[in-house]
Backbone as ProteinMPNN parsed JSONL, in Angstrom:
{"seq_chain_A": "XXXXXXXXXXXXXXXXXXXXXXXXXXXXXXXXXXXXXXXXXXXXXXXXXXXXXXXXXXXXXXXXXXXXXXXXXXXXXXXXXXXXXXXXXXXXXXXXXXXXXXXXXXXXXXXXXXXXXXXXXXXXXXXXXXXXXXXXXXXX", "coords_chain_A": {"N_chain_A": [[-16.378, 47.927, -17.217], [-13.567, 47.573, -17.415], [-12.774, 46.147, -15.929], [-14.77, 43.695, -15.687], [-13.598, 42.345, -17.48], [-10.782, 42.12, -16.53], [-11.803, 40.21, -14.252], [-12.831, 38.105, -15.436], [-10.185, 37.309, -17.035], [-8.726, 36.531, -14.433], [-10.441, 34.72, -13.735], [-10.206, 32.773, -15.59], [-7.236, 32.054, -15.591], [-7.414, 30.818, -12.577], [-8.635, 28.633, -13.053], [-7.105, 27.311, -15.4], [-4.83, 26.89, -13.944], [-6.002, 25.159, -12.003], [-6.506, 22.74, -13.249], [-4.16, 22.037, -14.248], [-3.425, 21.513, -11.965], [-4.761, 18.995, -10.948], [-4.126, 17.412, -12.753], [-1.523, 17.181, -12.572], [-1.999, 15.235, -10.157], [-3.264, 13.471, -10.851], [-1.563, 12.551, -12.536], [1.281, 11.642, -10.996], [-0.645, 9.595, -9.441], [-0.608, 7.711, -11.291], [2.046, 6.941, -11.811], [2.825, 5.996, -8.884], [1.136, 3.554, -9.033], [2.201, 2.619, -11.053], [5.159, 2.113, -10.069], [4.453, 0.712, -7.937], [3.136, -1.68, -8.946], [5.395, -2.355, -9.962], [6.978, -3.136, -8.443], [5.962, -4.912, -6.785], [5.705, -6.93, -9.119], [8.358, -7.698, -8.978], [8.324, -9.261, -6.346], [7.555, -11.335, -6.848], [8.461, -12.972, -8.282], [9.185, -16.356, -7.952], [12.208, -16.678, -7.774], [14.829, -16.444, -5.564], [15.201, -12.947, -4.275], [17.762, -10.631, -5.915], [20.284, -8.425, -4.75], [20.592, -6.374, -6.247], [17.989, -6.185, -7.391], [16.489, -5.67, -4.671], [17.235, -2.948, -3.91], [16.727, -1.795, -5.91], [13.271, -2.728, -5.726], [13.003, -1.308, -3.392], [13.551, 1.173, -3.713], [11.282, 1.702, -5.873], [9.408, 1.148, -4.236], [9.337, 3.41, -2.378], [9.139, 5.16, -3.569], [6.33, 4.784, -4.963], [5.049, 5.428, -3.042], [5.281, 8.004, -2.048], [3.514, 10.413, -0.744], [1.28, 9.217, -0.821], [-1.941, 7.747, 0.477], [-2.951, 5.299, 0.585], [-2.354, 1.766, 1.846], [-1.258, -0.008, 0.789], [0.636, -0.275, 0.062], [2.64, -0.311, 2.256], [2.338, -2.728, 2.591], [3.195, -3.835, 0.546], [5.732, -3.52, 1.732], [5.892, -4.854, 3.859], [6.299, -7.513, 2.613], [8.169, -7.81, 1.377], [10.232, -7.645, 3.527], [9.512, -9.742, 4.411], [10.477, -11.34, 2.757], [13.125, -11.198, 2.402], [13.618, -12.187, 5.085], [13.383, -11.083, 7.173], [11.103, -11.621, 9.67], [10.318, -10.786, 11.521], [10.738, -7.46, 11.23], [8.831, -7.959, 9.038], [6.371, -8.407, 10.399], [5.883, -6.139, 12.153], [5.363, -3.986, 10.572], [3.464, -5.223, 9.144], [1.37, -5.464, 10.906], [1.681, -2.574, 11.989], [-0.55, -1.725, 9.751], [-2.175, -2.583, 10.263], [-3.559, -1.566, 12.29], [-3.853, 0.348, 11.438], [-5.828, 0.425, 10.196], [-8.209, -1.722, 10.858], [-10.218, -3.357, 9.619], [-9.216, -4.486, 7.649], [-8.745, -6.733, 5.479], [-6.432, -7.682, 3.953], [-4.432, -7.027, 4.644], [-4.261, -8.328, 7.73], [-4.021, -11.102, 6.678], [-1.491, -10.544, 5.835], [-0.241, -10.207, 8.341], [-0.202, -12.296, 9.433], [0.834, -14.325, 7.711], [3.747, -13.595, 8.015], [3.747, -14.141, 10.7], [3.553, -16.957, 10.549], [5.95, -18.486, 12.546], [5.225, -17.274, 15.402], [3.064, -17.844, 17.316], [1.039, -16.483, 19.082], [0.883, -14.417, 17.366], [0.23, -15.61, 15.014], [-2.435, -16.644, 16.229], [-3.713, -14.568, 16.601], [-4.295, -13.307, 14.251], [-6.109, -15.615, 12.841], [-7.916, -15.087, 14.751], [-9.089, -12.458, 13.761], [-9.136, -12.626, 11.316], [-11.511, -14.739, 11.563], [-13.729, -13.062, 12.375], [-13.529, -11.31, 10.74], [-14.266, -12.37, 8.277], [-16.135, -14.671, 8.166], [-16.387, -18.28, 8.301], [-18.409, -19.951, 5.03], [-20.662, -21.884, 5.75], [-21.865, -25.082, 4.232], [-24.776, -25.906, 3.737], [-27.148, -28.525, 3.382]], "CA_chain_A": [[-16.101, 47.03, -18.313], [-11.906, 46.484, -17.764], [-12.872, 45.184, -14.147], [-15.43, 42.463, -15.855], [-12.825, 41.985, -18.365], [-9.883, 41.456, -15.439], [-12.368, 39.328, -13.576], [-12.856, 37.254, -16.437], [-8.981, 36.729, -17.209], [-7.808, 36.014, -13.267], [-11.344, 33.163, -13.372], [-9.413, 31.885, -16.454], [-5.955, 31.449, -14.776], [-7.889, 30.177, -11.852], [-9.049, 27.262, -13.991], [-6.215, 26.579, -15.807], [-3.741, 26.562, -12.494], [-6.568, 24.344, -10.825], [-6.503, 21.862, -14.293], [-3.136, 21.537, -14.027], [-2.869, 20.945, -10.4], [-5.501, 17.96, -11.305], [-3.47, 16.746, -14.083], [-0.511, 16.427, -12.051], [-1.821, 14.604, -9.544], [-3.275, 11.925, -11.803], [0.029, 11.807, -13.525], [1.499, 11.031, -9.713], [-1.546, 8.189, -9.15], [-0.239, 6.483, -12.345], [3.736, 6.555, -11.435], [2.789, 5.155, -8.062], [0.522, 2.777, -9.412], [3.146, 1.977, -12.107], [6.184, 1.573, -9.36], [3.8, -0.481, -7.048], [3.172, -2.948, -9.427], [6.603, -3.037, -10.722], [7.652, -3.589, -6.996], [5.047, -6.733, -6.869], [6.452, -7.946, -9.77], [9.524, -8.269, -8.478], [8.34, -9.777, -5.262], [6.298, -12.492, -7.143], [9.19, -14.026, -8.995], [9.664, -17.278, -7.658], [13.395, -17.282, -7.148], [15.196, -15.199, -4.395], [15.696, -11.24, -5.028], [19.335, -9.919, -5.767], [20.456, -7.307, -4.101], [19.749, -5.262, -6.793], [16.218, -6.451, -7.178], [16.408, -5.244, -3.523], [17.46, -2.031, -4.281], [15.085, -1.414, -6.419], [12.154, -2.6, -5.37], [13.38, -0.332, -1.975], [13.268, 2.569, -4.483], [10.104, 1.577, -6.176], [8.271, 1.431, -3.042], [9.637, 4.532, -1.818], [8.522, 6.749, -5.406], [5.317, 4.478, -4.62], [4.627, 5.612, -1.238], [5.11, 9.24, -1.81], [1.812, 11.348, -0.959], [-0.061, 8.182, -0.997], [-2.875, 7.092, 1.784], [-2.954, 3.718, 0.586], [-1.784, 1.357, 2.728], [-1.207, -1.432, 0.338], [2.656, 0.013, -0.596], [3.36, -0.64, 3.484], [1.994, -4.262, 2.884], [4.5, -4.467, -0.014], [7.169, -3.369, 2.278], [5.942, -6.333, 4.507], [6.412, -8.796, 1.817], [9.801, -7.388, 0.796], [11.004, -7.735, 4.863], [9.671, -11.153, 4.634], [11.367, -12.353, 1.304], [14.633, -11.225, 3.029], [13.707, -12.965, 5.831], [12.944, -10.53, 8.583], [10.017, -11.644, 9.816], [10.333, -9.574, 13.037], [10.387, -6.691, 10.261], [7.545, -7.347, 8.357], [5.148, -8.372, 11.172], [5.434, -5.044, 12.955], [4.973, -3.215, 8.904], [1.538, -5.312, 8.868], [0.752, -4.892, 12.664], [0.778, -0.976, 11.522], [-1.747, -1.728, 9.021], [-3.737, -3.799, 10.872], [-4.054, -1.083, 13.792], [-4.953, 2.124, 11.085], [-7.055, -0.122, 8.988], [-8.519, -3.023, 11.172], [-11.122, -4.369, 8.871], [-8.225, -4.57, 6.049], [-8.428, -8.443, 4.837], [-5.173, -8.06, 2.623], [-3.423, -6.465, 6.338], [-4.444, -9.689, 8.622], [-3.18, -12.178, 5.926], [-0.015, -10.665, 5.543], [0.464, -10.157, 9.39], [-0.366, -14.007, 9.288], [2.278, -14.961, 6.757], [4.643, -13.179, 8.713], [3.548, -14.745, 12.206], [4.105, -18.72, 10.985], [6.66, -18.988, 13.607], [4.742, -16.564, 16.482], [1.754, -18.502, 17.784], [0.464, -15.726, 19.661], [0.709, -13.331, 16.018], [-0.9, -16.198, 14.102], [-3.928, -17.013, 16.564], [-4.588, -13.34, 16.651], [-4.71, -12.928, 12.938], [-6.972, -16.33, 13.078], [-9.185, -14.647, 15.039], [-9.738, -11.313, 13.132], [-10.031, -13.111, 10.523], [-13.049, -15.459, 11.22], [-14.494, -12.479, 12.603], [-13.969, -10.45, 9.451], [-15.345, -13.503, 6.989], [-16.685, -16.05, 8.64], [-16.458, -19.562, 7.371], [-19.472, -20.352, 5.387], [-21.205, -23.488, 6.042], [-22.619, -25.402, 3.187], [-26.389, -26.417, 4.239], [-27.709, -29.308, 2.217]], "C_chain_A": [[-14.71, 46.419, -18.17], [-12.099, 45.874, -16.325], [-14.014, 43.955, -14.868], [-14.437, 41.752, -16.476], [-11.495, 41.207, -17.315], [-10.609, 40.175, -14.831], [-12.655, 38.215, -14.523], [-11.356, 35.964, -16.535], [-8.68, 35.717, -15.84], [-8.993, 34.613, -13.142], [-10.669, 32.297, -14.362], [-8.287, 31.247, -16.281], [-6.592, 30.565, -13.94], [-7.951, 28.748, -12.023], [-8.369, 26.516, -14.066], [-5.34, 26.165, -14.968], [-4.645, 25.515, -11.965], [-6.531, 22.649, -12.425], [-5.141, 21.365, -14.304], [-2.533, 21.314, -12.898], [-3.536, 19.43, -10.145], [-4.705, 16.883, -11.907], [-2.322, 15.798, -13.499], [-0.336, 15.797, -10.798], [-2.158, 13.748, -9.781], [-2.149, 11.76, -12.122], [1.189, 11.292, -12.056], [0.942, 9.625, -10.142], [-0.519, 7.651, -10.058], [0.946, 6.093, -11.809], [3.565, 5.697, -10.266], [2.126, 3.714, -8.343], [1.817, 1.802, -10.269], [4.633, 1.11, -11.452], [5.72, 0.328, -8.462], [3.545, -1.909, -7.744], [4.384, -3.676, -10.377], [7.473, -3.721, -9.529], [6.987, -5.253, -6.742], [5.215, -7.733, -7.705], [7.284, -8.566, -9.409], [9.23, -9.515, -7.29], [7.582, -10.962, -5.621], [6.834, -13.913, -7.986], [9.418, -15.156, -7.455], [11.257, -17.689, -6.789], [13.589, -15.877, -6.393], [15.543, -13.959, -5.506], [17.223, -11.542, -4.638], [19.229, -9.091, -4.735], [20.245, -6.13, -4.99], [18.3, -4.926, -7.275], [15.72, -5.605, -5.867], [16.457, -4.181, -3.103], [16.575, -1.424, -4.704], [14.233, -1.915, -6.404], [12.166, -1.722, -4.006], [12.594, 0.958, -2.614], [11.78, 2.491, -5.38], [8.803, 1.993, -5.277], [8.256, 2.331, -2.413], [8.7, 5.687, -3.063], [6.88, 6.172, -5.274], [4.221, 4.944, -3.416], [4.214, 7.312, -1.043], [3.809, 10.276, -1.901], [1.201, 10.428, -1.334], [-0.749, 7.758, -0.307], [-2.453, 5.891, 1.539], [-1.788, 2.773, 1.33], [-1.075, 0.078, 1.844], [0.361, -1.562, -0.139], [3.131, -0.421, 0.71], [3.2, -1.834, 3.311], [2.89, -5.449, 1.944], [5.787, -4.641, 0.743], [7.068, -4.771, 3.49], [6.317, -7.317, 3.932], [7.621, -8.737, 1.754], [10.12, -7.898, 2.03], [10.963, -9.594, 4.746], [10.639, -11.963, 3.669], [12.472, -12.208, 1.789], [14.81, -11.851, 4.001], [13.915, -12.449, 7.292], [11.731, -10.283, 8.797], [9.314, -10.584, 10.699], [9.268, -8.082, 11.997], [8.747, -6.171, 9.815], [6.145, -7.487, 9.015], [4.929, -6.958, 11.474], [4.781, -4.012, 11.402], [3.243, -3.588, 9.135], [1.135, -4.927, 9.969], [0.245, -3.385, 12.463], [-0.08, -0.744, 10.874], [-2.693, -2.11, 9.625], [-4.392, -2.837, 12.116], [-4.301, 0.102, 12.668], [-5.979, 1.633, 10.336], [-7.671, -1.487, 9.523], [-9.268, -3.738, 10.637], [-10.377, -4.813, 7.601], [-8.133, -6.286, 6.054], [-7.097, -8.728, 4.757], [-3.61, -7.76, 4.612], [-3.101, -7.677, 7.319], [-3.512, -11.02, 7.631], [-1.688, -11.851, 6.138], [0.603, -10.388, 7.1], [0.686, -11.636, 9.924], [0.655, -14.682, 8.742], [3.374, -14.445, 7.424], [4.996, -13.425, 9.973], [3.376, -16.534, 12.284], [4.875, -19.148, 12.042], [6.274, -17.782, 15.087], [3.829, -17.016, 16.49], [1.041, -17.482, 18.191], [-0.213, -14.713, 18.26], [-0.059, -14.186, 15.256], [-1.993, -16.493, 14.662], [-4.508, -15.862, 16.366], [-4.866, -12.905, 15.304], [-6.405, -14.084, 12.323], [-8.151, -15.712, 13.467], [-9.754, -13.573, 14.439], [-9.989, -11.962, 11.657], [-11.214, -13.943, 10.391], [-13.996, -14.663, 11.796], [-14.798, -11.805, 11.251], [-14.683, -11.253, 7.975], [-14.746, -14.897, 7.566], [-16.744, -17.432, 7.994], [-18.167, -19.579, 7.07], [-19.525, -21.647, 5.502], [-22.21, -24.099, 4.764], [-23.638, -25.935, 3.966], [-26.882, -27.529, 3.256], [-27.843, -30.376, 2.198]], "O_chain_A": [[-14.433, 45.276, -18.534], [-11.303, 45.063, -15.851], [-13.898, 42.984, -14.119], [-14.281, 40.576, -16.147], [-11.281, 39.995, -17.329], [-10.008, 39.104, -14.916], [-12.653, 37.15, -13.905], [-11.262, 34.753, -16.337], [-8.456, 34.511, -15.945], [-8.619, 33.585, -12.578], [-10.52, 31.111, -14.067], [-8.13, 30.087, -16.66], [-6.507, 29.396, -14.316], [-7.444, 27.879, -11.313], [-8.347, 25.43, -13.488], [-4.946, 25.01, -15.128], [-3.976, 24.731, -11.292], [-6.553, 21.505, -11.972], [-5.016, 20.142, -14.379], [-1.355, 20.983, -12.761], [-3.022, 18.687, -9.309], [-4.678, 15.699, -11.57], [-2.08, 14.599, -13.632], [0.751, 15.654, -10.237], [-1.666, 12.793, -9.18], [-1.663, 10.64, -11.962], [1.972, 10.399, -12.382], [1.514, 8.766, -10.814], [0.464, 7.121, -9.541], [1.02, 4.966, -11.32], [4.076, 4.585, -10.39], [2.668, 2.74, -7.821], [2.173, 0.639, -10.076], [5.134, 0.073, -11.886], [6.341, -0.719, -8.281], [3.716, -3.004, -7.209], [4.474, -4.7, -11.054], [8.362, -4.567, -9.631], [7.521, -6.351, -6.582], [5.053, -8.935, -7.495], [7.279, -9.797, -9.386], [9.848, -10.578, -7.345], [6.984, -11.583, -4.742], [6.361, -15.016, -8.257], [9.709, -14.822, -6.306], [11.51, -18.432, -5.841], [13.0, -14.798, -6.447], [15.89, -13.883, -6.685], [17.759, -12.193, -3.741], [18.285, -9.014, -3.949], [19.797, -5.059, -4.58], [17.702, -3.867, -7.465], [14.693, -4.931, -5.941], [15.912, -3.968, -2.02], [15.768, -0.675, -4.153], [13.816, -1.731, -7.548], [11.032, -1.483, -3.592], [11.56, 1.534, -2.274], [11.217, 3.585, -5.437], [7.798, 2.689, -5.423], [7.273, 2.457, -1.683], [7.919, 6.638, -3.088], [6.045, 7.055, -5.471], [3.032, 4.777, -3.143], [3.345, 7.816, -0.331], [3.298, 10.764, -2.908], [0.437, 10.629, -2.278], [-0.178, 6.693, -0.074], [-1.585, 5.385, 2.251], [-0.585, 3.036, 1.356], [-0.362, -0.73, 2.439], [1.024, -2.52, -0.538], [4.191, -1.033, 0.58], [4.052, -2.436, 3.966], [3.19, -6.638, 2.052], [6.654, -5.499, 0.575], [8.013, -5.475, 3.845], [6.754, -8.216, 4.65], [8.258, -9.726, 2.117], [10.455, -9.059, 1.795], [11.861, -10.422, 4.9], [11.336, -12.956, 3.881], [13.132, -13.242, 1.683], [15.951, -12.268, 4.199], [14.394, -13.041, 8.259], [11.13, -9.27, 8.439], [8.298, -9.893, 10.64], [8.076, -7.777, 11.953], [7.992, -5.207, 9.938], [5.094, -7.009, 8.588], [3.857, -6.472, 11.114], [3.699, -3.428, 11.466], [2.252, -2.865, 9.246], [0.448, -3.906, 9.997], [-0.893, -2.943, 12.617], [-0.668, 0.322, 11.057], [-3.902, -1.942, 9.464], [-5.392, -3.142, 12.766], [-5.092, 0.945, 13.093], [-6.899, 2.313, 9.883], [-7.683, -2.416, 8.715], [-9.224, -4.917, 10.989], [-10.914, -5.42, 6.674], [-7.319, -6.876, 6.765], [-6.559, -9.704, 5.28], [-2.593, -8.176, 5.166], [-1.958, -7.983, 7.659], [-2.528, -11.649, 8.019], [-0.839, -12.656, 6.52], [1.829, -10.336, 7.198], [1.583, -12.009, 10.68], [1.285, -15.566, 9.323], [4.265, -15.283, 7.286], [6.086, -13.145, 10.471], [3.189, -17.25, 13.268], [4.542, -20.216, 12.555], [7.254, -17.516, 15.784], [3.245, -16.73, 15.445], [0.025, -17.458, 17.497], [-1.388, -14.368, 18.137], [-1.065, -13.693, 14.746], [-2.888, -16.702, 13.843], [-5.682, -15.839, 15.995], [-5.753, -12.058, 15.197], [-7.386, -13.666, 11.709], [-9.198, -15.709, 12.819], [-10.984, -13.557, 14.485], [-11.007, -11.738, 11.002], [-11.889, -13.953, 9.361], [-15.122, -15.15, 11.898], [-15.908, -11.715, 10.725], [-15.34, -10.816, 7.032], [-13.775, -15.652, 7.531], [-17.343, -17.445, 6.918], [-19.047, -19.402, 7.912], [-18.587, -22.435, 5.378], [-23.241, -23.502, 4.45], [-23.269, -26.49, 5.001], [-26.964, -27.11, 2.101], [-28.31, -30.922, 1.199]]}, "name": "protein", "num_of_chains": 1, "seq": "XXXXXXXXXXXXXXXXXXXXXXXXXXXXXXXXXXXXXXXXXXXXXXXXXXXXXXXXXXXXXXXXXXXXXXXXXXXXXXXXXXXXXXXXXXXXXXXXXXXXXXXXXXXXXXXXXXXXXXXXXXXXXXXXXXXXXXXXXXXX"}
């Protein structure tokens, strides 16, 4: 009976330690979620970043990034290289996307925007992209 009773309690800890190991990795998702799109904000205004815009969106994308697969925080850090104006930068950022995630749409564009002045970087984005969606053709 105190061994069903123990076995009872330690399945109850079990639980609760595994509920709150849940909890706090949703409450992560959100913060990254929350820094990532406070980082895109930034990068969406119109006029040039400060340096402290620069700063922090650095640090945004960093608290964004942490324990995250998603690739789409490296594709910010491409945008960011480019808005400063190292293209060099943010090609090779997307180039890394584009080689762990080659069917990535959002990866090819932005290695594209970053390869306006590399002919070689923009035909090759050209081409993965009309492989990956094809122009259609209106029929009619």
């Amino acid at each position: 009976m105190l061994r069903a009773m123990a076995h009872s309690v330690l399945l109850r800890v079990v639980g609760v330690v595994a509920a709150l190991v849940v909890c706090g990795w949703f409450a992560l998702g959100i913060r990254q979620a929350h820094d990532a799109n406070r980082a895109s904000a930034f990068m969406s205004s119109a006029s040039p970043l400060t340096a402290a815009q620069v700063r922090e969106t650095r640090s945004l994308l960093h608290s964004a990034g942490q324990l995250n697969p998603d690739r789409s925080v490296d594709l910010l850090r491409s945008q960011l290289a480019l808005r400063q104006g190292d293209a060099a930068q943010a090609r090779a950022i997307a180039l890394s996307v584009t080689r762990a995630e080659p069917q990535d749409l959002d990866a090819w564009l932005a290695y594209g925007e970053a390869s306006t002045h590399d002919r070689l970087g923009f035909l090759l984005t050209l081409q993965h992209l009309n492989r990956l969606a094809p122009p259609v053709h209106h029929v009619g």
